[in-house]
Amino acid sequence: MALNSPGEQTSEFEQILKESTSELIQKVESGNLSDAVNLIQRINDERNRNLYLEVGRLTRALHDAITNFHIDVGVASPATEEMSKMANATDRLNYVIKMTQDAANQTMDKVDESAPVADRLRDQAGALRKDWARLVRREMKPEEFRELYRRIDDFLRETEEQSDSLSGNFNEIILAQGYQDLTGQVLVKVISLVQEIEENLVNLVCMAGQVDKISGITHDDSDREKPEAHAPEGPIINAEERVDVVSGQDEVDDLLSSLGF
Amino acid sequence: MKILIVDDFSTMRRIVKNLLRDLGFTNTHEADDGLTALPMLETGNFDFLVTDWNMPGMTGFDLLKTCRADPKLKDIPILMVTAEAKREQIVAAAQAGVNGYIVKPFTAAVLKEKIDKIFERLEQK
């Protein structure tokens, strides 16, 4: 959505204001007060006209923006009610949280399943190796050897089975990473929506600026909310560009030890 | 050793829990923010607290300050495991009485090192 450039009307008003000012001074100096008062009235009328124009334009742009972002006729699912782009974006981001969480849990489930299998194989192999060493040193009685014979057979069979289950788990861990493709696509959509909103907001702010100019309104920034001290900020995205953040655990440790930790 | 893990993301709680288990700490409990953690700490006889900073309800920083102001919890060792990486935050946590500070993402080795250091220090006292 492209909003009209608000520049022209204002420059027209500024032009009139400039022209009229010198005329006004002339009239006042030459003592023609009645003409001067009429001129002031004309400037004022012109200012009001321009103000109405700008406010009207701003209102329309605001309305367009609201229409644009709130009605996203469900092309994908025509059966559902019309959904605002914002609500849609929120759903999309929640979907990303859910997908990444599910993937993390699936991966950890499979690792939790696999770790004891690997531990068991290691323990069995360790025990067998000890007995095997006794056999090599010819310290084993025949009946012990028959027992070892059977255990090696069991171990080989079990190793085969457990390796299958391990590689199955590894494959599922790989598959669980498939979320990255899906969440990536969703995030790209949300990013483009944010960019669109940003552009529109900038336009609206420009238009509102014209209204302020004509109406002579100035804004006081002093009541703007100050960020709360030590408010959490979450992960730092651009740590290299910032001096107020640490870039890793080493810097945390250095900072803390400089404080006597 | 009874440990409380506080983080709003269940996956992160699980990661910390698993790492602690590998380090031999099996008696771990979980809470998803400061508000749910506090009553558990008050009555649960916990020996150690591992907490995130940024959580809804009550942040880990507020939980830290609340513990230090509580006669029953003022001495419990607290390890912060967080994505918060601003210098002023780390300084603030140190001044509020945190025992260790780990920035995410972190490794098992870092977790072990910090926990060892905390208990080494407590034994010296």
mmCIF file of C-alpha atoms in Angstrom:
data_model
loop_
_atom_site.group_PDB
_atom_site.id
_atom_site.type_symbol
_atom_site.label_atom_id
_atom_site.label_comp_id
_atom_site.label_asym_id
_atom_site.label_seq_id
_atom_site.Cartn_x
_atom_site.Cartn_y
_atom_site.Cartn_z
ATOM 1 C CA MET A 1 0.000 0.000 0.000
ATOM 2 C CA ALA A 2 1.473 3.357 -1.027
ATOM 3 C CA LEU A 3 0.410 6.427 0.889
ATOM 4 C CA ASN A 4 0.321 9.739 -0.977
ATOM 5 C CA SER A 5 3.216 12.025 -0.403
ATOM 6 C CA PRO A 6 1.968 14.774 1.879
ATOM 7 C CA GLY A 7 4.514 17.370 0.796
ATOM 8 C CA GLU A 8 2.728 19.442 -1.863
ATOM 9 C CA GLN A 9 -0.090 21.107 0.080
ATOM 10 C CA THR A 10 2.256 22.229 2.786
ATOM 11 C CA SER A 11 4.714 23.807 0.443
ATOM 12 C CA GLU A 12 1.734 25.613 -1.103
ATOM 13 C CA PHE A 13 0.737 26.876 2.324
ATOM 14 C CA GLU A 14 4.301 27.800 3.133
ATOM 15 C CA GLN A 15 4.475 29.670 -0.176
ATOM 16 C CA ILE A 16 1.316 31.617 0.618
ATOM 17 C CA LEU A 17 2.590 32.319 4.129
ATOM 18 C CA LYS A 18 5.899 33.616 2.823
ATOM 19 C CA GLU A 19 4.299 35.813 0.159
ATOM 20 C CA SER A 20 1.688 37.154 2.512
ATOM 21 C CA THR A 21 4.172 38.002 5.244
ATOM 22 C CA SER A 22 5.999 40.627 3.221
ATOM 23 C CA GLU A 23 2.670 41.977 1.977
ATOM 24 C CA LEU A 24 1.432 42.118 5.558
ATOM 25 C CA ILE A 25 4.475 44.077 6.731
ATOM 26 C CA GLN A 26 4.006 46.460 3.813
ATOM 27 C CA LYS A 27 0.333 47.035 4.646
ATOM 28 C CA VAL A 28 1.013 47.562 8.339
ATOM 29 C CA GLU A 29 3.858 49.987 7.618
ATOM 30 C CA SER A 30 1.757 51.949 5.156
ATOM 31 C CA GLY A 31 -1.026 52.199 7.750
ATOM 32 C CA ASN A 32 -3.541 50.124 5.790
ATOM 33 C CA LEU A 33 -4.784 48.192 8.803
ATOM 34 C CA SER A 34 -8.090 47.008 7.363
ATOM 35 C CA ASP A 35 -6.297 45.314 4.452
ATOM 36 C CA ALA A 36 -3.760 43.860 6.899
ATOM 37 C CA VAL A 37 -6.488 42.324 9.057
ATOM 38 C CA ASN A 38 -8.148 40.874 5.962
ATOM 39 C CA LEU A 39 -4.815 39.382 4.948
ATOM 40 C CA ILE A 40 -4.355 37.780 8.383
ATOM 41 C CA GLN A 41 -7.835 36.332 8.013
ATOM 42 C CA ARG A 42 -6.859 34.929 4.595
ATOM 43 C CA ILE A 43 -3.694 33.351 5.977
ATOM 44 C CA ASN A 44 -5.722 31.814 8.752
ATOM 45 C CA ASP A 45 -8.337 30.474 6.327
ATOM 46 C CA GLU A 46 -5.582 29.006 4.192
ATOM 47 C CA ARG A 47 -4.004 27.398 7.251
ATOM 48 C CA ASN A 48 -7.338 25.864 8.286
ATOM 49 C CA ARG A 49 -7.974 24.584 4.774
ATOM 50 C CA ASN A 50 -4.546 22.954 4.676
ATOM 51 C CA LEU A 51 -4.983 21.554 8.149
ATOM 52 C CA TYR A 52 -8.296 19.914 7.203
ATOM 53 C CA LEU A 53 -6.672 18.529 4.074
ATOM 54 C CA GLU A 54 -3.767 17.036 6.009
ATOM 55 C CA VAL A 55 -5.928 15.649 8.772
ATOM 56 C CA GLY A 56 -8.228 14.152 6.154
ATOM 57 C CA ARG A 57 -5.289 12.605 4.371
ATOM 58 C CA LEU A 58 -3.867 11.268 7.615
ATOM 59 C CA THR A 59 -7.231 9.786 8.572
ATOM 60 C CA ARG A 60 -7.569 8.092 5.209
ATOM 61 C CA ALA A 61 -4.043 6.694 5.382
ATOM 62 C CA LEU A 62 -4.687 5.439 8.892
ATOM 63 C CA HIS A 63 -7.915 3.843 7.759
ATOM 64 C CA ASP A 64 -6.156 2.251 4.773
ATOM 65 C CA ALA A 65 -3.437 0.898 7.028
ATOM 66 C CA ILE A 66 -5.948 -0.555 9.453
ATOM 67 C CA THR A 67 -7.957 -2.120 6.623
ATOM 68 C CA ASN A 68 -4.843 -3.466 5.058
ATOM 69 C CA PHE A 69 -3.411 -5.101 8.140
ATOM 70 C CA HIS A 70 -6.559 -6.307 9.779
ATOM 71 C CA ILE A 71 -8.251 -8.008 6.918
ATOM 72 C CA ASP A 72 -6.400 -10.873 5.425
ATOM 73 C CA VAL A 73 -9.111 -12.733 3.573
ATOM 74 C CA GLY A 74 -8.289 -16.354 4.272
ATOM 75 C CA VAL A 75 -7.173 -17.522 0.846
ATOM 76 C CA ALA A 76 -5.713 -20.688 2.239
ATOM 77 C CA SER A 77 -8.737 -21.523 4.366
ATOM 78 C CA PRO A 78 -11.832 -19.766 3.014
ATOM 79 C CA ALA A 79 -14.038 -21.584 5.503
ATOM 80 C CA THR A 80 -12.550 -19.794 8.475
ATOM 81 C CA GLU A 81 -13.475 -16.280 9.440
ATOM 82 C CA GLU A 82 -11.454 -13.424 8.127
ATOM 83 C CA MET A 83 -8.308 -13.217 10.115
ATOM 84 C CA SER A 84 -6.281 -10.098 10.756
ATOM 85 C CA LYS A 85 -2.697 -10.133 9.563
ATOM 86 C CA MET A 86 -1.614 -9.347 13.089
ATOM 87 C CA ALA A 87 -3.503 -12.243 14.625
ATOM 88 C CA ASN A 88 -2.183 -14.369 11.829
ATOM 89 C CA ALA A 89 1.390 -13.268 12.551
ATOM 90 C CA THR A 90 0.895 -14.053 16.245
ATOM 91 C CA ASP A 91 -0.362 -17.517 15.354
ATOM 92 C CA ARG A 92 2.579 -18.002 13.047
ATOM 93 C CA LEU A 93 5.092 -17.061 15.737
ATOM 94 C CA ASN A 94 3.362 -19.325 18.238
ATOM 95 C CA TYR A 95 3.641 -22.077 15.656
ATOM 96 C CA VAL A 96 7.403 -21.439 15.480
ATOM 97 C CA ILE A 97 7.669 -21.753 19.266
ATOM 98 C CA LYS A 98 5.689 -24.979 19.206
ATOM 99 C CA MET A 99 7.648 -26.496 16.311
ATOM 100 C CA THR A 100 11.042 -25.683 17.817
ATOM 101 C CA GLN A 101 9.937 -26.950 21.218
ATOM 102 C CA ASP A 102 8.593 -30.196 19.755
ATOM 103 C CA ALA A 103 11.798 -30.721 17.789
ATOM 104 C CA ALA A 104 13.946 -30.078 20.861
ATOM 105 C CA ASN A 105 11.871 -32.530 22.899
ATOM 106 C CA GLN A 106 11.883 -35.220 20.189
ATOM 107 C CA THR A 107 15.641 -34.887 19.872
ATOM 108 C CA MET A 108 16.158 -35.102 23.634
ATOM 109 C CA ASP A 109 13.737 -38.067 23.853
ATOM 110 C CA LYS A 110 15.806 -39.973 21.311
ATOM 111 C CA VAL A 111 19.074 -39.069 23.014
ATOM 112 C CA ASP A 112 17.633 -40.134 26.373
ATOM 113 C CA GLU A 113 16.623 -43.438 24.750
ATOM 114 C CA SER A 114 20.009 -43.940 23.091
ATOM 115 C CA ALA A 115 22.361 -43.046 25.923
ATOM 116 C CA PRO A 116 21.495 -46.101 28.116
ATOM 117 C CA VAL A 117 21.815 -48.385 25.062
ATOM 118 C CA ALA A 118 25.337 -47.115 24.432
ATOM 119 C CA ASP A 119 26.131 -47.417 28.161
ATOM 120 C CA ARG A 120 24.930 -51.040 28.223
ATOM 121 C CA LEU A 121 26.970 -51.996 25.145
ATOM 122 C CA ARG A 122 30.061 -50.420 26.710
ATOM 123 C CA ASP A 123 29.547 -52.257 30.015
ATOM 124 C CA GLN A 124 28.973 -55.623 28.316
ATOM 125 C CA ALA A 125 31.979 -55.162 26.025
ATOM 126 C CA GLY A 126 34.106 -54.196 29.042
ATOM 127 C CA ALA A 127 33.099 -57.301 30.997
ATOM 128 C CA LEU A 128 33.671 -59.566 28.006
ATOM 129 C CA ARG A 129 37.075 -58.058 27.307
ATOM 130 C CA LYS A 130 38.181 -58.897 30.879
ATOM 131 C CA ASP A 131 37.147 -62.526 30.501
ATOM 132 C CA TRP A 132 38.580 -62.647 26.996
ATOM 133 C CA ALA A 133 41.931 -61.523 28.438
ATOM 134 C CA ARG A 134 41.757 -64.395 30.949
ATOM 135 C CA LEU A 135 41.118 -66.773 28.064
ATOM 136 C CA VAL A 136 44.079 -65.363 26.137
ATOM 137 C CA ARG A 137 46.242 -65.850 29.249
ATOM 138 C CA ARG A 138 44.862 -69.440 29.376
ATOM 139 C CA GLU A 139 43.449 -68.889 32.845
ATOM 140 C CA MET A 140 40.000 -70.154 31.979
ATOM 141 C CA LYS A 141 38.436 -73.473 32.890
ATOM 142 C CA PRO A 142 36.537 -75.340 30.155
ATOM 143 C CA GLU A 143 33.109 -74.745 31.750
ATOM 144 C CA GLU A 144 33.924 -71.034 32.104
ATOM 145 C CA PHE A 145 34.918 -70.996 28.470
ATOM 146 C CA ARG A 146 31.576 -72.552 27.450
ATOM 147 C CA GLU A 147 29.846 -69.799 29.444
ATOM 148 C CA LEU A 148 31.987 -67.131 27.717
ATOM 149 C CA TYR A 149 31.228 -68.718 24.345
ATOM 150 C CA ARG A 150 27.493 -68.285 25.014
ATOM 151 C CA ARG A 151 27.912 -64.706 26.291
ATOM 152 C CA ILE A 152 29.893 -63.649 23.231
ATOM 153 C CA ASP A 153 27.137 -65.063 21.044
ATOM 154 C CA ASP A 154 24.499 -63.120 23.047
ATOM 155 C CA PHE A 155 26.603 -59.987 22.946
ATOM 156 C CA LEU A 156 27.054 -60.076 19.179
ATOM 157 C CA ARG A 157 23.342 -60.633 18.633
ATOM 158 C CA GLU A 158 22.427 -57.850 21.051
ATOM 159 C CA THR A 159 24.976 -55.489 19.526
ATOM 160 C CA GLU A 160 23.399 -56.029 16.151
ATOM 161 C CA GLU A 161 19.902 -55.303 17.496
ATOM 162 C CA GLN A 162 20.961 -52.317 19.587
ATOM 163 C CA SER A 163 22.918 -50.802 16.717
ATOM 164 C CA ASP A 164 19.738 -50.957 14.661
ATOM 165 C CA SER A 165 17.828 -49.157 17.379
ATOM 166 C CA LEU A 166 20.624 -46.556 17.722
ATOM 167 C CA SER A 167 20.747 -45.806 14.015
ATOM 168 C CA GLY A 168 16.932 -45.634 13.990
ATOM 169 C CA ASN A 169 17.112 -43.038 16.773
ATOM 170 C CA PHE A 170 19.806 -41.090 14.925
ATOM 171 C CA ASN A 171 17.597 -40.969 11.838
ATOM 172 C CA GLU A 172 14.688 -39.682 13.906
ATOM 173 C CA ILE A 173 16.943 -37.003 15.377
ATOM 174 C CA ILE A 174 17.828 -35.916 11.832
ATOM 175 C CA LEU A 175 14.162 -35.882 10.843
ATOM 176 C CA ALA A 176 13.276 -33.795 13.900
ATOM 177 C CA GLN A 177 15.467 -31.032 12.441
ATOM 178 C CA GLY A 178 12.936 -30.688 9.610
ATOM 179 C CA TYR A 179 11.256 -27.938 11.640
ATOM 180 C CA GLN A 180 13.959 -25.563 10.445
ATOM 181 C CA ASP A 181 12.592 -25.466 6.904
ATOM 182 C CA LEU A 182 8.996 -24.944 8.071
ATOM 183 C CA THR A 183 9.716 -22.349 10.741
ATOM 184 C CA GLY A 184 12.072 -20.576 8.322
ATOM 185 C CA GLN A 185 9.260 -20.129 5.807
ATOM 186 C CA VAL A 186 6.880 -18.888 8.492
ATOM 187 C CA LEU A 187 9.442 -16.441 9.867
ATOM 188 C CA VAL A 188 10.168 -15.010 6.409
ATOM 189 C CA LYS A 189 6.438 -14.207 6.091
ATOM 190 C CA VAL A 190 6.323 -12.507 9.487
ATOM 191 C CA ILE A 191 9.481 -10.529 8.677
ATOM 192 C CA SER A 192 7.916 -9.169 5.489
ATOM 193 C CA LEU A 193 4.775 -8.187 7.428
ATOM 194 C CA VAL A 194 6.882 -6.339 9.998
ATOM 195 C CA GLN A 195 8.706 -4.505 7.216
ATOM 196 C CA GLU A 196 5.399 -3.536 5.597
ATOM 197 C CA ILE A 197 4.056 -2.237 8.904
ATOM 198 C CA GLU A 198 7.247 -0.306 9.533
ATOM 199 C CA GLU A 199 7.028 1.416 6.128
ATOM 200 C CA ASN A 200 3.414 2.354 6.708
ATOM 201 C CA LEU A 201 4.104 3.661 10.183
ATOM 202 C CA VAL A 202 6.916 5.837 8.884
ATOM 203 C CA ASN A 203 4.523 7.291 6.297
ATOM 204 C CA LEU A 204 1.887 7.928 8.939
ATOM 205 C CA VAL A 205 4.417 9.644 11.167
ATOM 206 C CA CYS A 206 5.474 11.886 8.238
ATOM 207 C CA MET A 207 1.854 12.850 7.614
ATOM 208 C CA ALA A 208 1.210 13.509 11.274
ATOM 209 C CA GLY A 209 4.343 15.666 11.220
ATOM 210 C CA GLN A 210 2.739 17.885 8.538
ATOM 211 C CA VAL A 211 -0.376 18.279 10.675
ATOM 212 C CA ASP A 212 1.790 19.227 13.646
ATOM 213 C CA LYS A 213 3.621 21.790 11.544
ATOM 214 C CA ILE A 214 0.491 23.519 10.278
ATOM 215 C CA SER A 215 -1.309 23.418 13.589
ATOM 216 C CA GLY A 216 1.826 24.476 15.499
ATOM 217 C CA ILE A 217 1.653 21.531 17.886
ATOM 218 C CA THR A 218 4.889 20.524 19.579
ATOM 219 C CA HIS A 219 5.325 17.314 21.531
ATOM 220 C CA ASP A 220 6.877 16.942 24.910
ATOM 221 C CA ASP A 221 9.110 13.874 25.075
ATOM 222 C CA SER A 222 9.749 14.085 28.789
ATOM 223 C CA ASP A 223 6.894 11.756 29.734
ATOM 224 C CA ARG A 224 8.186 9.052 27.435
ATOM 225 C CA GLU A 225 8.654 5.797 29.319
ATOM 226 C CA LYS A 226 12.162 5.227 30.493
ATOM 227 C CA PRO A 227 13.405 1.635 30.211
ATOM 228 C CA GLU A 228 13.313 -0.093 33.572
ATOM 229 C CA ALA A 229 16.724 -0.602 35.133
ATOM 230 C CA HIS A 230 18.112 -4.096 34.465
ATOM 231 C CA ALA A 231 15.001 -5.000 32.458
ATOM 232 C CA PRO A 232 15.565 -8.300 30.706
ATOM 233 C CA GLU A 233 16.419 -7.943 27.039
ATOM 234 C CA GLY A 234 16.744 -11.538 25.926
ATOM 235 C CA PRO A 235 19.481 -12.868 23.655
ATOM 236 C CA ILE A 236 21.660 -10.121 22.158
ATOM 237 C CA ILE A 237 21.421 -10.341 18.367
ATOM 238 C CA ASN A 238 24.218 -7.889 17.510
ATOM 239 C CA ALA A 239 26.747 -8.429 20.291
ATOM 240 C CA GLU A 240 29.708 -7.435 18.071
ATOM 241 C CA GLU A 241 28.230 -3.991 17.472
ATOM 242 C CA ARG A 242 27.550 -3.250 21.110
ATOM 243 C CA VAL A 243 29.912 -2.222 23.861
ATOM 244 C CA ASP A 244 27.483 -2.650 26.750
ATOM 245 C CA VAL A 245 27.228 -6.438 26.420
ATOM 246 C CA VAL A 246 29.590 -9.356 26.919
ATOM 247 C CA SER A 247 30.302 -11.631 23.979
ATOM 248 C CA GLY A 248 30.665 -14.879 25.893
ATOM 249 C CA GLN A 249 31.330 -16.715 29.136
ATOM 250 C CA ASP A 250 35.000 -15.625 29.223
ATOM 251 C CA GLU A 251 33.985 -11.982 29.358
ATOM 252 C CA VAL A 252 31.414 -12.735 32.062
ATOM 253 C CA ASP A 253 34.144 -14.419 34.110
ATOM 254 C CA ASP A 254 36.548 -11.520 33.564
ATOM 255 C CA LEU A 255 33.904 -8.991 34.575
ATOM 256 C CA LEU A 256 32.983 -10.945 37.694
ATOM 257 C CA SER A 257 36.591 -11.472 38.737
ATOM 258 C CA SER A 258 37.200 -7.731 38.293
ATOM 259 C CA LEU A 259 34.417 -7.325 40.878
ATOM 260 C CA GLY A 260 36.262 -9.620 43.248
ATOM 261 C CA PHE A 261 34.261 -12.754 42.445
ATOM 262 C CA MET B 1 21.672 -32.283 47.206
ATOM 263 C CA LYS B 2 18.212 -30.960 46.322
ATOM 264 C CA ILE B 3 18.223 -28.552 43.383
ATOM 265 C CA LEU B 4 15.502 -26.293 41.953
ATOM 266 C CA ILE B 5 15.701 -25.418 38.255
ATOM 267 C CA VAL B 6 13.720 -22.325 37.241
ATOM 268 C CA ASP B 7 13.190 -21.521 33.546
ATOM 269 C CA ASP B 8 10.078 -20.664 31.539
ATOM 270 C CA PHE B 9 11.111 -22.944 28.668
ATOM 271 C CA SER B 10 10.611 -26.624 29.416
ATOM 272 C CA THR B 11 13.334 -27.627 26.937
ATOM 273 C CA MET B 12 15.908 -25.524 28.761
ATOM 274 C CA ARG B 13 14.820 -27.012 32.118
ATOM 275 C CA ARG B 14 15.262 -30.437 30.579
ATOM 276 C CA ILE B 15 18.731 -29.607 29.253
ATOM 277 C CA VAL B 16 19.866 -28.301 32.657
ATOM 278 C CA LYS B 17 18.267 -31.280 34.400
ATOM 279 C CA ASN B 18 20.064 -33.746 32.107
ATOM 280 C CA LEU B 19 23.403 -31.979 32.512
ATOM 281 C CA LEU B 20 22.994 -31.960 36.296
ATOM 282 C CA ARG B 21 22.121 -35.660 36.230
ATOM 283 C CA ASP B 22 25.325 -36.360 34.285
ATOM 284 C CA LEU B 23 27.194 -34.461 37.013
ATOM 285 C CA GLY B 24 25.638 -36.747 39.600
ATOM 286 C CA PHE B 25 22.847 -34.480 40.850
ATOM 287 C CA THR B 26 19.668 -36.516 40.521
ATOM 288 C CA ASN B 27 17.376 -34.788 43.035
ATOM 289 C CA THR B 28 16.214 -31.941 40.806
ATOM 290 C CA HIS B 29 12.870 -30.142 40.746
ATOM 291 C CA GLU B 30 11.466 -27.624 38.286
ATOM 292 C CA ALA B 31 9.524 -24.340 38.304
ATOM 293 C CA ASP B 32 8.608 -22.149 35.336
ATOM 294 C CA ASP B 33 9.044 -18.701 36.931
ATOM 295 C CA GLY B 34 9.892 -16.889 40.151
ATOM 296 C CA LEU B 35 6.335 -16.905 41.424
ATOM 297 C CA THR B 36 6.036 -20.678 41.274
ATOM 298 C CA ALA B 37 9.617 -21.115 42.513
ATOM 299 C CA LEU B 38 9.233 -19.052 45.699
ATOM 300 C CA PRO B 39 6.716 -21.213 47.560
ATOM 301 C CA MET B 40 8.727 -24.310 46.575
ATOM 302 C CA LEU B 41 11.893 -22.712 47.948
ATOM 303 C CA GLU B 42 10.110 -21.615 51.144
ATOM 304 C CA THR B 43 8.998 -25.113 52.053
ATOM 305 C CA GLY B 44 11.149 -27.482 50.000
ATOM 306 C CA ASN B 45 14.515 -27.378 51.817
ATOM 307 C CA PHE B 46 16.424 -26.828 48.600
ATOM 308 C CA ASP B 47 20.222 -26.732 48.697
ATOM 309 C CA PHE B 48 20.819 -25.028 45.385
ATOM 310 C CA LEU B 49 18.929 -22.805 42.916
ATOM 311 C CA VAL B 50 19.581 -22.583 39.176
ATOM 312 C CA THR B 51 17.526 -19.826 37.554
ATOM 313 C CA ASP B 52 16.959 -18.077 34.242
ATOM 314 C CA TRP B 53 16.611 -14.263 34.267
ATOM 315 C CA ASN B 54 13.940 -13.421 31.706
ATOM 316 C CA MET B 55 10.655 -15.056 32.718
ATOM 317 C CA PRO B 56 7.035 -13.915 32.869
ATOM 318 C CA GLY B 57 5.492 -13.460 36.305
ATOM 319 C CA MET B 58 8.620 -12.961 38.366
ATOM 320 C CA THR B 59 12.057 -12.655 36.759
ATOM 321 C CA GLY B 60 15.081 -14.533 38.006
ATOM 322 C CA PHE B 61 16.642 -11.230 39.078
ATOM 323 C CA ASP B 62 13.647 -10.455 41.291
ATOM 324 C CA LEU B 63 13.729 -14.021 42.578
ATOM 325 C CA LEU B 64 17.408 -13.547 43.460
ATOM 326 C CA LYS B 65 16.689 -10.298 45.338
ATOM 327 C CA THR B 66 13.667 -11.819 47.068
ATOM 328 C CA CYS B 67 15.719 -14.813 48.246
ATOM 329 C CA ARG B 68 18.505 -12.609 49.567
ATOM 330 C CA ALA B 69 15.971 -10.531 51.510
ATOM 331 C CA ASP B 70 14.376 -13.657 52.997
ATOM 332 C CA PRO B 71 16.025 -14.805 56.257
ATOM 333 C CA LYS B 72 15.377 -18.431 55.346
ATOM 334 C CA LEU B 73 16.744 -18.210 51.789
ATOM 335 C CA LYS B 74 19.444 -15.563 52.123
ATOM 336 C CA ASP B 75 22.279 -18.110 52.049
ATOM 337 C CA ILE B 76 21.053 -20.519 49.368
ATOM 338 C CA PRO B 77 23.601 -20.703 46.539
ATOM 339 C CA ILE B 78 22.104 -19.254 43.345
ATOM 340 C CA LEU B 79 23.452 -19.862 39.846
ATOM 341 C CA MET B 80 22.036 -17.727 37.066
ATOM 342 C CA VAL B 81 21.854 -19.340 33.620
ATOM 343 C CA THR B 82 20.567 -16.716 31.228
ATOM 344 C CA ALA B 83 20.732 -15.111 27.794
ATOM 345 C CA GLU B 84 21.001 -11.678 29.481
ATOM 346 C CA ALA B 85 24.458 -10.409 28.558
ATOM 347 C CA LYS B 86 24.532 -6.715 29.402
ATOM 348 C CA ARG B 87 27.467 -5.770 31.622
ATOM 349 C CA GLU B 88 25.242 -3.711 33.915
ATOM 350 C CA GLN B 89 22.980 -6.730 34.391
ATOM 351 C CA ILE B 90 25.869 -8.989 35.339
ATOM 352 C CA VAL B 91 27.158 -6.355 37.760
ATOM 353 C CA ALA B 92 23.640 -5.935 39.189
ATOM 354 C CA ALA B 93 23.289 -9.686 39.673
ATOM 355 C CA ALA B 94 26.677 -9.826 41.383
ATOM 356 C CA GLN B 95 25.723 -6.957 43.682
ATOM 357 C CA ALA B 96 22.404 -8.650 44.455
ATOM 358 C CA GLY B 97 24.357 -11.666 45.680
ATOM 359 C CA VAL B 98 24.377 -14.208 42.857
ATOM 360 C CA ASN B 99 26.923 -17.030 43.311
ATOM 361 C CA GLY B 100 27.566 -17.728 39.626
ATOM 362 C CA TYR B 101 26.555 -16.371 36.239
ATOM 363 C CA ILE B 102 26.412 -18.390 33.013
ATOM 364 C CA VAL B 103 25.396 -16.890 29.670
ATOM 365 C CA LYS B 104 23.444 -18.998 27.209
ATOM 366 C CA PRO B 105 24.287 -20.789 25.042
ATOM 367 C CA PHE B 106 26.548 -22.692 27.431
ATOM 368 C CA THR B 107 28.365 -26.013 27.603
ATOM 369 C CA ALA B 108 28.328 -28.899 30.075
ATOM 370 C CA ALA B 109 31.927 -28.052 30.978
ATOM 371 C CA VAL B 110 31.020 -24.460 31.916
ATOM 372 C CA LEU B 111 28.117 -25.644 34.068
ATOM 373 C CA LYS B 112 30.360 -28.123 35.881
ATOM 374 C CA GLU B 113 33.105 -25.548 36.384
ATOM 375 C CA LYS B 114 30.732 -22.971 37.884
ATOM 376 C CA ILE B 115 29.008 -25.456 40.172
ATOM 377 C CA ASP B 116 32.370 -26.809 41.401
ATOM 378 C CA LYS B 117 33.554 -23.262 42.039
ATOM 379 C CA ILE B 118 30.426 -22.332 43.988
ATOM 380 C CA PHE B 119 30.731 -25.319 46.315
ATOM 381 C CA GLU B 120 34.479 -24.941 46.661
ATOM 382 C CA ARG B 121 33.855 -21.390 47.866
ATOM 383 C CA LEU B 122 31.101 -22.434 50.229
ATOM 384 C CA GLU B 123 33.372 -25.039 51.804
ATOM 385 C CA GLN B 124 36.084 -22.428 52.386
ATOM 386 C CA LYS B 125 33.663 -20.304 54.401
#
